JSON list of C-alpha atoms in Angstrom, two decimals:
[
{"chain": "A", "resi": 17, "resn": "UNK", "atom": "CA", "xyz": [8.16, -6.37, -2.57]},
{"chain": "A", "resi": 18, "resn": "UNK", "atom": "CA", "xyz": [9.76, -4.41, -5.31]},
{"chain": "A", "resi": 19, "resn": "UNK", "atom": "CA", "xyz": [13.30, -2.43, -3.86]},
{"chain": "A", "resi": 20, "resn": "UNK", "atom": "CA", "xyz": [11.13, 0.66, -5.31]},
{"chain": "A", "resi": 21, "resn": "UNK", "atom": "CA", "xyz": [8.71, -0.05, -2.80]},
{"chain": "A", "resi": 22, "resn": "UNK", "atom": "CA", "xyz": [10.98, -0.50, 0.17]},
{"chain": "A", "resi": 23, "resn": "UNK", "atom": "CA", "xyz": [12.59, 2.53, -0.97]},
{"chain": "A", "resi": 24, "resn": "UNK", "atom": "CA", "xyz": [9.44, 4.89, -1.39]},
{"chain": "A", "resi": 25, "resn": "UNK", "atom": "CA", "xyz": [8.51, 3.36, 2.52]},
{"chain": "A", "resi": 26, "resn": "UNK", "atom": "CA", "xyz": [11.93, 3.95, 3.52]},
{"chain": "A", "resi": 27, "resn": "UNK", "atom": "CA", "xyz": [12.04, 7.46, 2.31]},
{"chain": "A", "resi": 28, "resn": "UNK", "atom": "CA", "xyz": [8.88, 8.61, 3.34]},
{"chain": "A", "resi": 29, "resn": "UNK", "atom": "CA", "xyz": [10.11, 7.66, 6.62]},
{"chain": "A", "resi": 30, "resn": "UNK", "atom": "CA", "xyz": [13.30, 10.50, 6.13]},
{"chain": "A", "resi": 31, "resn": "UNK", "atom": "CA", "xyz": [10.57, 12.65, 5.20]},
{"chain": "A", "resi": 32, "resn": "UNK", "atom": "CA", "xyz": [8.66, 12.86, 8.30]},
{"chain": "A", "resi": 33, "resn": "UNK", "atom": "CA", "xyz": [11.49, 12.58, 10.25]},
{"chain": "A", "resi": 34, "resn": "UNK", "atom": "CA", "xyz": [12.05, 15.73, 8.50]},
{"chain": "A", "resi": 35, "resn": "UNK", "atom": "CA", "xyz": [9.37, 17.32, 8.83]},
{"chain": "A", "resi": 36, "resn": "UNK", "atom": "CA", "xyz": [9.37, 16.47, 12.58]},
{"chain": "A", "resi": 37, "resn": "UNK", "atom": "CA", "xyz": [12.94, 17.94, 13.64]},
{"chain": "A", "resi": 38, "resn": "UNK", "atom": "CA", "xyz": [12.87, 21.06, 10.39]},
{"chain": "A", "resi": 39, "resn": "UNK", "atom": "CA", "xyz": [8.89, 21.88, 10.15]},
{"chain": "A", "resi": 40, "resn": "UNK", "atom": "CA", "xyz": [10.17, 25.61, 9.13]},
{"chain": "A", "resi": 41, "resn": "UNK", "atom": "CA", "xyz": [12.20, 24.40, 6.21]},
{"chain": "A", "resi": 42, "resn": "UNK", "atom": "CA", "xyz": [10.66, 23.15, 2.88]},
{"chain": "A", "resi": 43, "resn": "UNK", "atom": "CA", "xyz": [12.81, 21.02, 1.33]},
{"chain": "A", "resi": 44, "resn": "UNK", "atom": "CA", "xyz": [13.74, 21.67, -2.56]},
{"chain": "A", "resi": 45, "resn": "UNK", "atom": "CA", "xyz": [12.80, 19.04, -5.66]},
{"chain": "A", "resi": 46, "resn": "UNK", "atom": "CA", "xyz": [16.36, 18.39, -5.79]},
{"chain": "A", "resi": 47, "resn": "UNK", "atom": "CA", "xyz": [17.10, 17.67, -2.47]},
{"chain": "A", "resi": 48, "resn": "UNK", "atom": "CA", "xyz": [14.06, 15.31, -2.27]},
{"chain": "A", "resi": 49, "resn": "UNK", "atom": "CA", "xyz": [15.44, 13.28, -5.36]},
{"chain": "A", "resi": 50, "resn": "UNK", "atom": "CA", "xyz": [18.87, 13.09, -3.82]},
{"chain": "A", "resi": 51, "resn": "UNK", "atom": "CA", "xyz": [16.83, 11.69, -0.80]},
{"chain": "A", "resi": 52, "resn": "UNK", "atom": "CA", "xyz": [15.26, 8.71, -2.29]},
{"chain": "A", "resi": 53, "resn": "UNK", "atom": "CA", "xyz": [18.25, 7.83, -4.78]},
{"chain": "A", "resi": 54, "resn": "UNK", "atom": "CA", "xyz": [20.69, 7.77, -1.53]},
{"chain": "A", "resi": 55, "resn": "UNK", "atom": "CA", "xyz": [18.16, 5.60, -0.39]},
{"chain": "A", "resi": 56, "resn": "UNK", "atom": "CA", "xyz": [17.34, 3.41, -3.20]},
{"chain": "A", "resi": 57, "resn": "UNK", "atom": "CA", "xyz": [21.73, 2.94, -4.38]},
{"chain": "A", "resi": 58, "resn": "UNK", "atom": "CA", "xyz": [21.68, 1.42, -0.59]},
{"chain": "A", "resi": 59, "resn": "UNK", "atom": "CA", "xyz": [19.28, -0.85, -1.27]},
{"chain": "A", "resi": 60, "resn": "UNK", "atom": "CA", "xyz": [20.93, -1.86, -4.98]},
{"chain": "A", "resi": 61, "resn": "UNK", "atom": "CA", "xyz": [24.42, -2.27, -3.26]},
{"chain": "A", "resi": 62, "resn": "UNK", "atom": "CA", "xyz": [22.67, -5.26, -1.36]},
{"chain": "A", "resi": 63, "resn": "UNK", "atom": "CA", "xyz": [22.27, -3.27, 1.88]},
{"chain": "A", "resi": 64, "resn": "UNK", "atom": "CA", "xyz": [19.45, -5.19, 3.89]},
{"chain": "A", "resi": 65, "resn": "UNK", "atom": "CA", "xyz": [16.23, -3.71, 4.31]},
{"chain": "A", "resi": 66, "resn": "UNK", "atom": "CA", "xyz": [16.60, -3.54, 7.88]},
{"chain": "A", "resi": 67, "resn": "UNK", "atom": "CA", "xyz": [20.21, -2.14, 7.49]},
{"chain": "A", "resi": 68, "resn": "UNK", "atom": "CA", "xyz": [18.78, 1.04, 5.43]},
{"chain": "A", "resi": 69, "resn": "UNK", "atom": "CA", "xyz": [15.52, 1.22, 7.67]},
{"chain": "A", "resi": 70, "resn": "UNK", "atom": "CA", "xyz": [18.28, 2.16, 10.73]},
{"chain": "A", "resi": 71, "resn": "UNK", "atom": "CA", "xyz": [20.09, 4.05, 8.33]},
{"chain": "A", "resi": 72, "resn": "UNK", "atom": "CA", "xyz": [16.90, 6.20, 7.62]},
{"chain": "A", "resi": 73, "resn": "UNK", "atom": "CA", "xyz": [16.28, 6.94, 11.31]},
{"chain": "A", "resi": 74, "resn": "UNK", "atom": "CA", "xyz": [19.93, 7.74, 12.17]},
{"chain": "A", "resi": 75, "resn": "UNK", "atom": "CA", "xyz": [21.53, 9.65, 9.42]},
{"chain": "A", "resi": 76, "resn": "UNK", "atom": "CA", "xyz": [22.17, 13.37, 10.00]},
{"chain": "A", "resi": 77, "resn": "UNK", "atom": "CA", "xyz": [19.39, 14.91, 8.11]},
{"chain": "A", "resi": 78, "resn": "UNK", "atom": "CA", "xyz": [21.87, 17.46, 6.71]},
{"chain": "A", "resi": 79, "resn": "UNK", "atom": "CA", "xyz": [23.92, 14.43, 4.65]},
{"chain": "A", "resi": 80, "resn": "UNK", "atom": "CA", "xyz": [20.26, 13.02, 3.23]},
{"chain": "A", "resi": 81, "resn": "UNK", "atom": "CA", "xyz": [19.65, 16.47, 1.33]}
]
């Protein structure tokens, strides 16, 4: 699997998180880039897929956007 591909899993995983805990907040183009390129420079740095999957399901949803 392609590290695009873990990353677009990975980040659609942030995404319902947060549209789970926010539902009344739409998140901005911008902020959804940010989301997936934090995600994906993880993954680059050598960061297990594992490693970033707990990352995804932990991190503050306020330092994703």
């Amino acid at each position: 699997m392609l590290r695009r591909d873990k990353a677009d899993r990975l980040y659609i995983l942030v995404l319902r998180r947060f549209q789970q805990e926010q539902p009344e907040r739409e998140l901005t183009k911008s902020e959804m880039e940010n989301m997936w390129y934090t995600i994906y420079g993880k993954l680059c740095r050598g960061e297990t897929e594992q490693e970033v999957e707990k990352y995804c399901k932990t991190v503050k949803l306020s330092e994703v956007e």
